[in-house]
Structure formats: C-alpha cells, structure tokens
Amino acid sequence: MYTHERPQPKSKLIAIPPPPFFPEYNSLMNAYLTTRELSYPIAISNGWYPTSDSNIPRIVIPCTNSKNSCYYQARAMIDSNLRYKSPNTSREDSIVWLWGQPGDNRCVITEGPMDALAAAEICGYAIAVMGSKPPSEVFIFIKNLLNLIGCCELIIVPDLDNLEFGALIMSQLAADIPIKIVLPLAKDLAATKRKDRKV
C-alpha cells in the first residue's frame, strides 16, 4: 500500500509549500524518463520537476484538485524503500492531470502517474488517480473536468495485476460519453514499449 492509499487523516487539505526545485537533477530526470520511454518534454510542460529528499533525487508530480491547493507525488529516480512520497495531509479530490496532444479530446485514466505520462503522448488528456482505491470525491472532480474539456471518449487502462480497477472506474464515471477498458501489453502502460502503446 502506498502512503497516499492509507486511511486519510480527518484534517482537510491544508496549504503546504511544494518541494524545492533542484536544477542539477534535470539531466537525471531526463535520463530516467527517457530510459523508461516516457516523454521528458511533456512532463516538463505539465509542471514536473526534479527535487531532492534526504539525498534521494525525486520527480515532483504536481496534482490538481478542486481547492487549487498544493498536493503532489514525488517519485524516486533511484532505488528507494519509498518509491512515491506524498505530503502528510489529506489528498481529498487530488489527481494527476496531464495535457497531452493538442486537438485530441480523448482522455485516458490510469492508476499511476507514469502510466498517465505514457498516455499523454498519444491522447489529448491523461489522468492518474494515484492508486487502486481513490476516495469518492475524486470521481466527482473527474466528472467535472471531463465535462469542462468536452471529452469525446474515456479510455481506462488498468494495471494487469488489478483488472478490477477498470470496472471500478467505469462504474463510477458512467456518463453519456463512450467508455472502454484497454489492457496494456506489459504489467502497466508505462512498462509497455512506446511503439506498442498507440496500438
């Protein structure tokens, strides 16, 4: 279980400062994403940036929520007991929201941010709900965003070890737009080779 999937504290989402920017880790971030066949330019254009946490270089992944408050995930770029680190506050309806290809009104929903980054290279929008069991308010927020952008098709890509995720998202976001579940060709979308993701 990731930190952000543990039972949420009773306190509301509070204002917190984002982690500091460490420009000396830009090249490491580029290499880390490139090695995983993920887009460094799309990450940067969506506000992702490198930081350091107790000498562990991390990628800060900003989140979006209805309160416009600071929430984020920070992904370790080297081996660490804690791959993802989140602030010690309630996430409420925070999600990772990525702008991808201009003019494409399809949206992909995944569990993890790296999978969403992989999807953003192909579709107009991508959302990571940050775990297999997001709180109920996340779905309300996503519905509002989908209406705002005029989403024409919703594509759910679960991890292969959690196919129930697809059914959960579909049941929560049933709407007037077409929804389909597509399985990745590897354990998740980020692990699928770039040449295979569009397929």
PDB file of C-alpha atoms in Angstrom:
ATOM      1  CA  MET A   1       0.000   0.000   0.000  1.00  0.00           C
ATOM      2  CA  TYR A   2       1.357   3.418  -0.965  1.00  0.00           C
ATOM      3  CA  THR A   3       1.391   6.247   1.562  1.00  0.00           C
ATOM      4  CA  HIS A   4      -1.397   8.051  -0.299  1.00  0.00           C
ATOM      5  CA  GLU A   5      -3.626   4.944  -0.141  1.00  0.00           C
ATOM      6  CA  ARG A   6      -3.538   4.690   3.632  1.00  0.00           C
ATOM      7  CA  PRO A   7      -6.644   5.830   5.564  1.00  0.00           C
ATOM      8  CA  GLN A   8      -6.906   9.594   5.182  1.00  0.00           C
ATOM      9  CA  PRO A   9      -6.493  11.881   8.189  1.00  0.00           C
ATOM     10  CA  LYS A  10      -9.590  13.751   9.323  1.00  0.00           C
ATOM     11  CA  SER A  11      -7.998  17.154   8.691  1.00  0.00           C
ATOM     12  CA  LYS A  12      -8.809  18.884   5.426  1.00  0.00           C
ATOM     13  CA  LEU A  13      -6.345  19.601   2.646  1.00  0.00           C
ATOM     14  CA  ILE A  14      -4.060  22.297   4.008  1.00  0.00           C
ATOM     15  CA  ALA A  15      -1.702  24.705   2.320  1.00  0.00           C
ATOM     16  CA  ILE A  16       1.824  23.329   2.100  1.00  0.00           C
ATOM     17  CA  PRO A  17       4.871  24.556   0.202  1.00  0.00           C
ATOM     18  CA  PRO A  18       5.935  22.478  -2.811  1.00  0.00           C
ATOM     19  CA  PRO A  19       9.337  20.758  -2.661  1.00  0.00           C
ATOM     20  CA  PRO A  20      12.271  22.904  -3.831  1.00  0.00           C
ATOM     21  CA  PHE A  21      13.493  22.749  -7.420  1.00  0.00           C
ATOM     22  CA  PHE A  22      16.920  21.125  -7.864  1.00  0.00           C
ATOM     23  CA  PRO A  23      18.118  22.096 -11.373  1.00  0.00           C
ATOM     24  CA  GLU A  24      21.217  19.922 -11.025  1.00  0.00           C
ATOM     25  CA  TYR A  25      18.922  16.873 -11.296  1.00  0.00           C
ATOM     26  CA  ASN A  26      17.344  17.942 -14.609  1.00  0.00           C
ATOM     27  CA  SER A  27      19.648  15.684 -16.606  1.00  0.00           C
ATOM     28  CA  LEU A  28      18.941  12.753 -14.275  1.00  0.00           C
ATOM     29  CA  MET A  29      15.191  13.309 -14.672  1.00  0.00           C
ATOM     30  CA  ASN A  30      15.585  13.410 -18.454  1.00  0.00           C
ATOM     31  CA  ALA A  31      17.641  10.204 -18.422  1.00  0.00           C
ATOM     32  CA  TYR A  32      15.241   8.450 -16.031  1.00  0.00           C
ATOM     33  CA  LEU A  33      12.183   9.214 -18.163  1.00  0.00           C
ATOM     34  CA  THR A  34      13.961   8.567 -21.471  1.00  0.00           C
ATOM     35  CA  THR A  35      15.164   5.173 -20.242  1.00  0.00           C
ATOM     36  CA  ARG A  36      11.534   4.287 -19.490  1.00  0.00           C
ATOM     37  CA  GLU A  37      10.475   5.555 -22.939  1.00  0.00           C
ATOM     38  CA  LEU A  38       8.499   8.388 -21.357  1.00  0.00           C
ATOM     39  CA  SER A  39       8.364  11.987 -22.571  1.00  0.00           C
ATOM     40  CA  TYR A  40      10.564  14.451 -20.689  1.00  0.00           C
ATOM     41  CA  PRO A  41       9.134  17.431 -22.689  1.00  0.00           C
ATOM     42  CA  ILE A  42       5.520  16.522 -21.821  1.00  0.00           C
ATOM     43  CA  ALA A  43       6.488  16.065 -18.172  1.00  0.00           C
ATOM     44  CA  ILE A  44       8.176  19.466 -18.071  1.00  0.00           C
ATOM     45  CA  SER A  45       5.287  21.180 -19.863  1.00  0.00           C
ATOM     46  CA  ASN A  46       2.931  19.807 -17.206  1.00  0.00           C
ATOM     47  CA  GLY A  47       4.996  21.199 -14.348  1.00  0.00           C
ATOM     48  CA  TRP A  48       7.003  18.127 -13.333  1.00  0.00           C
ATOM     49  CA  TYR A  49      10.443  18.966 -11.956  1.00  0.00           C
ATOM     50  CA  PRO A  50      13.329  17.380 -10.022  1.00  0.00           C
ATOM     51  CA  THR A  51      13.941  17.758  -6.315  1.00  0.00           C
ATOM     52  CA  SER A  52      15.953  16.087  -3.567  1.00  0.00           C
ATOM     53  CA  ASP A  53      14.544  14.499  -0.435  1.00  0.00           C
ATOM     54  CA  SER A  54      17.100  13.277   2.108  1.00  0.00           C
ATOM     55  CA  ASN A  55      19.617  12.939  -0.745  1.00  0.00           C
ATOM     56  CA  ILE A  56      17.164  10.887  -2.824  1.00  0.00           C
ATOM     57  CA  PRO A  57      16.521  12.563  -6.186  1.00  0.00           C
ATOM     58  CA  ARG A  58      12.818  12.618  -6.954  1.00  0.00           C
ATOM     59  CA  ILE A  59      10.483  13.862  -9.672  1.00  0.00           C
ATOM     60  CA  VAL A  60       7.815  16.157  -8.264  1.00  0.00           C
ATOM     61  CA  ILE A  61       4.473  15.426  -9.915  1.00  0.00           C
ATOM     62  CA  PRO A  62       2.030  18.260  -9.225  1.00  0.00           C
ATOM     63  CA  CYS A  63      -1.597  17.361  -8.610  1.00  0.00           C
ATOM     64  CA  THR A  64      -4.836  19.139  -9.427  1.00  0.00           C
ATOM     65  CA  ASN A  65      -7.811  19.442  -7.084  1.00  0.00           C
ATOM     66  CA  SER A  66     -10.974  21.485  -6.700  1.00  0.00           C
ATOM     67  CA  LYS A  67      -9.427  23.614  -3.932  1.00  0.00           C
ATOM     68  CA  ASN A  68      -6.431  24.711  -6.055  1.00  0.00           C
ATOM     69  CA  SER A  69      -4.251  23.668  -3.113  1.00  0.00           C
ATOM     70  CA  CYS A  70      -0.759  22.240  -3.319  1.00  0.00           C
ATOM     71  CA  TYR A  71      -0.625  18.458  -3.388  1.00  0.00           C
ATOM     72  CA  TYR A  72       1.906  16.293  -5.172  1.00  0.00           C
ATOM     73  CA  GLN A  73       3.616  12.965  -5.505  1.00  0.00           C
ATOM     74  CA  ALA A  74       7.400  12.705  -5.610  1.00  0.00           C
ATOM     75  CA  ARG A  75       8.779   9.690  -7.481  1.00  0.00           C
ATOM     76  CA  ALA A  76      12.244   8.414  -6.570  1.00  0.00           C
ATOM     77  CA  MET A  77      14.635   8.251  -9.517  1.00  0.00           C
ATOM     78  CA  ILE A  78      16.915   5.743  -7.767  1.00  0.00           C
ATOM     79  CA  ASP A  79      16.209   2.646  -5.685  1.00  0.00           C
ATOM     80  CA  SER A  80      14.372   3.640  -2.531  1.00  0.00           C
ATOM     81  CA  ASN A  81      12.215   1.900   0.050  1.00  0.00           C
ATOM     82  CA  LEU A  82       9.614   4.587  -0.655  1.00  0.00           C
ATOM     83  CA  ARG A  83       9.096   4.935  -4.403  1.00  0.00           C
ATOM     84  CA  TYR A  84       6.369   7.575  -4.134  1.00  0.00           C
ATOM     85  CA  LYS A  85       6.204  10.181  -1.407  1.00  0.00           C
ATOM     86  CA  SER A  86       3.247  12.463  -0.759  1.00  0.00           C
ATOM     87  CA  PRO A  87       2.725  15.322   1.706  1.00  0.00           C
ATOM     88  CA  ASN A  88       1.331  14.494   5.128  1.00  0.00           C
ATOM     89  CA  THR A  89      -2.114  15.944   4.517  1.00  0.00           C
ATOM     90  CA  SER A  90      -5.415  14.738   3.136  1.00  0.00           C
ATOM     91  CA  ARG A  91      -5.403  14.426  -0.665  1.00  0.00           C
ATOM     92  CA  GLU A  92      -9.190  14.965  -0.875  1.00  0.00           C
ATOM     93  CA  ASP A  93     -10.004  15.020  -4.631  1.00  0.00           C
ATOM     94  CA  SER A  94      -6.434  15.458  -5.912  1.00  0.00           C
ATOM     95  CA  ILE A  95      -5.449  13.731  -9.159  1.00  0.00           C
ATOM     96  CA  VAL A  96      -2.565  13.914 -11.607  1.00  0.00           C
ATOM     97  CA  TRP A  97      -3.933  15.759 -14.646  1.00  0.00           C
ATOM     98  CA  LEU A  98      -1.852  15.903 -17.822  1.00  0.00           C
ATOM     99  CA  TRP A  99      -2.326  17.831 -21.059  1.00  0.00           C
ATOM    100  CA  GLY A 100      -1.124  15.766 -23.988  1.00  0.00           C
ATOM    101  CA  GLN A 101      -1.761  16.100 -27.704  1.00  0.00           C
ATOM    102  CA  PRO A 102      -3.498  19.358 -28.771  1.00  0.00           C
ATOM    103  CA  GLY A 103      -6.793  18.917 -30.556  1.00  0.00           C
ATOM    104  CA  ASP A 104      -7.412  15.413 -29.183  1.00  0.00           C
ATOM    105  CA  ASN A 105     -10.366  15.276 -26.784  1.00  0.00           C
ATOM    106  CA  ARG A 106      -9.883  11.697 -25.671  1.00  0.00           C
ATOM    107  CA  CYS A 107      -8.886  11.100 -22.048  1.00  0.00           C
ATOM    108  CA  VAL A 108      -7.047   8.120 -20.569  1.00  0.00           C
ATOM    109  CA  ILE A 109      -7.383   7.156 -16.897  1.00  0.00           C
ATOM    110  CA  THR A 110      -4.683   5.113 -15.164  1.00  0.00           C
ATOM    111  CA  GLU A 111      -3.643   4.210 -11.637  1.00  0.00           C
ATOM    112  CA  GLY A 112      -0.161   5.725 -11.651  1.00  0.00           C
ATOM    113  CA  PRO A 113       1.386   8.994 -12.864  1.00  0.00           C
ATOM    114  CA  MET A 114       3.985   7.326 -15.105  1.00  0.00           C
ATOM    115  CA  ASP A 115       1.211   5.453 -16.903  1.00  0.00           C
ATOM    116  CA  ALA A 116      -0.629   8.753 -17.377  1.00  0.00           C
ATOM    117  CA  LEU A 117       2.558  10.312 -18.769  1.00  0.00           C
ATOM    118  CA  ALA A 118       2.785   7.437 -21.256  1.00  0.00           C
ATOM    119  CA  ALA A 119      -0.842   8.055 -22.287  1.00  0.00           C
ATOM    120  CA  ALA A 120      -0.344  11.811 -22.692  1.00  0.00           C
ATOM    121  CA  GLU A 121       1.960  11.157 -25.653  1.00  0.00           C
ATOM    122  CA  ILE A 122      -0.950   9.577 -27.506  1.00  0.00           C
ATOM    123  CA  CYS A 123      -4.166  11.272 -26.365  1.00  0.00           C
ATOM    124  CA  GLY A 124      -5.250  14.792 -25.516  1.00  0.00           C
ATOM    125  CA  TYR A 125      -5.560  14.274 -21.775  1.00  0.00           C
ATOM    126  CA  ALA A 126      -4.482  11.769 -19.153  1.00  0.00           C
ATOM    127  CA  ILE A 127      -5.443  11.300 -15.519  1.00  0.00           C
ATOM    128  CA  ALA A 128      -3.774   9.245 -12.804  1.00  0.00           C
ATOM    129  CA  VAL A 129      -5.963   8.612  -9.765  1.00  0.00           C
ATOM    130  CA  MET A 130      -2.886   7.677  -7.700  1.00  0.00           C
ATOM    131  CA  GLY A 131      -3.815   4.233  -6.501  1.00  0.00           C
ATOM    132  CA  SER A 132      -6.338   1.470  -6.954  1.00  0.00           C
ATOM    133  CA  LYS A 133      -8.899   2.824  -4.475  1.00  0.00           C
ATOM    134  CA  PRO A 134      -9.243   6.600  -4.839  1.00  0.00           C
ATOM    135  CA  PRO A 135     -11.648   8.406  -2.491  1.00  0.00           C
ATOM    136  CA  SER A 136     -15.174   9.034  -3.784  1.00  0.00           C
ATOM    137  CA  GLU A 137     -14.672  12.789  -4.205  1.00  0.00           C
ATOM    138  CA  VAL A 138     -12.048  12.067  -6.879  1.00  0.00           C
ATOM    139  CA  PHE A 139     -14.751  10.776  -9.214  1.00  0.00           C
ATOM    140  CA  ILE A 140     -16.873  13.901  -8.789  1.00  0.00           C
ATOM    141  CA  PHE A 141     -13.867  16.053  -9.638  1.00  0.00           C
ATOM    142  CA  ILE A 142     -13.010  13.933 -12.688  1.00  0.00           C
ATOM    143  CA  LYS A 143     -16.585  14.156 -13.996  1.00  0.00           C
ATOM    144  CA  ASN A 144     -16.417  17.942 -13.761  1.00  0.00           C
ATOM    145  CA  LEU A 145     -13.100  18.020 -15.628  1.00  0.00           C
ATOM    146  CA  LEU A 146     -14.373  15.737 -18.382  1.00  0.00           C
ATOM    147  CA  ASN A 147     -17.388  17.997 -18.881  1.00  0.00           C
ATOM    148  CA  LEU A 148     -15.141  21.061 -18.914  1.00  0.00           C
ATOM    149  CA  ILE A 149     -12.902  19.750 -21.704  1.00  0.00           C
ATOM    150  CA  GLY A 150     -15.739  18.209 -23.707  1.00  0.00           C
ATOM    151  CA  CYS A 151     -14.214  14.739 -23.544  1.00  0.00           C
ATOM    152  CA  CYS A 152     -15.349  12.629 -26.514  1.00  0.00           C
ATOM    153  CA  GLU A 153     -14.057   9.248 -25.300  1.00  0.00           C
ATOM    154  CA  LEU A 154     -12.814   7.882 -21.986  1.00  0.00           C
ATOM    155  CA  ILE A 155     -10.219   5.101 -22.078  1.00  0.00           C
ATOM    156  CA  ILE A 156      -9.382   3.204 -18.884  1.00  0.00           C
ATOM    157  CA  VAL A 157      -6.042   1.375 -18.781  1.00  0.00           C
ATOM    158  CA  PRO A 158      -5.700  -0.731 -15.605  1.00  0.00           C
ATOM    159  CA  ASP A 159      -2.559  -2.442 -14.400  1.00  0.00           C
ATOM    160  CA  LEU A 160      -2.606  -6.120 -15.363  1.00  0.00           C
ATOM    161  CA  ASP A 161      -2.474  -7.186 -11.710  1.00  0.00           C
ATOM    162  CA  ASN A 162      -5.587  -5.151 -10.896  1.00  0.00           C
ATOM    163  CA  LEU A 163      -8.196  -5.560 -13.612  1.00  0.00           C
ATOM    164  CA  GLU A 164     -10.902  -4.683 -11.073  1.00  0.00           C
ATOM    165  CA  PHE A 165      -9.668  -1.098 -11.340  1.00  0.00           C
ATOM    166  CA  GLY A 166     -11.224  -0.821 -14.795  1.00  0.00           C
ATOM    167  CA  ALA A 167     -14.628  -1.951 -13.565  1.00  0.00           C
ATOM    168  CA  LEU A 168     -14.448   0.430 -10.597  1.00  0.00           C
ATOM    169  CA  ILE A 169     -13.655   3.465 -12.729  1.00  0.00           C
ATOM    170  CA  MET A 170     -16.273   2.527 -15.312  1.00  0.00           C
ATOM    171  CA  SER A 171     -18.971   2.145 -12.654  1.00  0.00           C
ATOM    172  CA  GLN A 172     -18.117   5.480 -11.049  1.00  0.00           C
ATOM    173  CA  LEU A 173     -17.828   7.504 -14.254  1.00  0.00           C
ATOM    174  CA  ALA A 174     -20.706   6.085 -16.276  1.00  0.00           C
ATOM    175  CA  ALA A 175     -21.752   9.002 -18.440  1.00  0.00           C
ATOM    176  CA  ASP A 176     -23.027   9.994 -21.854  1.00  0.00           C
ATOM    177  CA  ILE A 177     -19.587   9.594 -23.421  1.00  0.00           C
ATOM    178  CA  PRO A 178     -18.173   6.298 -24.724  1.00  0.00           C
ATOM    179  CA  ILE A 179     -16.044   4.461 -22.161  1.00  0.00           C
ATOM    180  CA  LYS A 180     -13.823   1.492 -22.848  1.00  0.00           C
ATOM    181  CA  ILE A 181     -11.239  -0.554 -20.979  1.00  0.00           C
ATOM    182  CA  VAL A 182      -7.978  -1.340 -22.783  1.00  0.00           C
ATOM    183  CA  LEU A 183      -5.380  -3.719 -21.351  1.00  0.00           C
ATOM    184  CA  PRO A 184      -1.681  -2.857 -21.608  1.00  0.00           C
ATOM    185  CA  LEU A 185       0.720  -5.284 -23.285  1.00  0.00           C
ATOM    186  CA  ALA A 186       3.009  -5.313 -20.212  1.00  0.00           C
ATOM    187  CA  LYS A 187       2.324  -5.039 -16.487  1.00  0.00           C
ATOM    188  CA  ASP A 188       1.095  -1.459 -16.956  1.00  0.00           C
ATOM    189  CA  LEU A 189       1.046   1.215 -19.659  1.00  0.00           C
ATOM    190  CA  ALA A 190       4.401   2.744 -18.678  1.00  0.00           C
ATOM    191  CA  ALA A 191       6.048  -0.676 -18.918  1.00  0.00           C
ATOM    192  CA  THR A 192       4.594  -1.211 -22.397  1.00  0.00           C
ATOM    193  CA  LYS A 193       7.020  -0.353 -25.188  1.00  0.00           C
ATOM    194  CA  ARG A 194       6.418   3.070 -26.743  1.00  0.00           C
ATOM    195  CA  LYS A 195       5.828   1.555 -30.199  1.00  0.00           C
ATOM    196  CA  ASP A 196       3.042  -0.632 -28.743  1.00  0.00           C
ATOM    197  CA  ARG A 197       1.212   1.993 -26.663  1.00  0.00           C
ATOM    198  CA  LYS A 198      -0.714   3.577 -29.520  1.00  0.00           C
ATOM    199  CA  VAL A 199      -1.976   0.126 -30.515  1.00  0.00           C
TER     200      VAL A 199
END
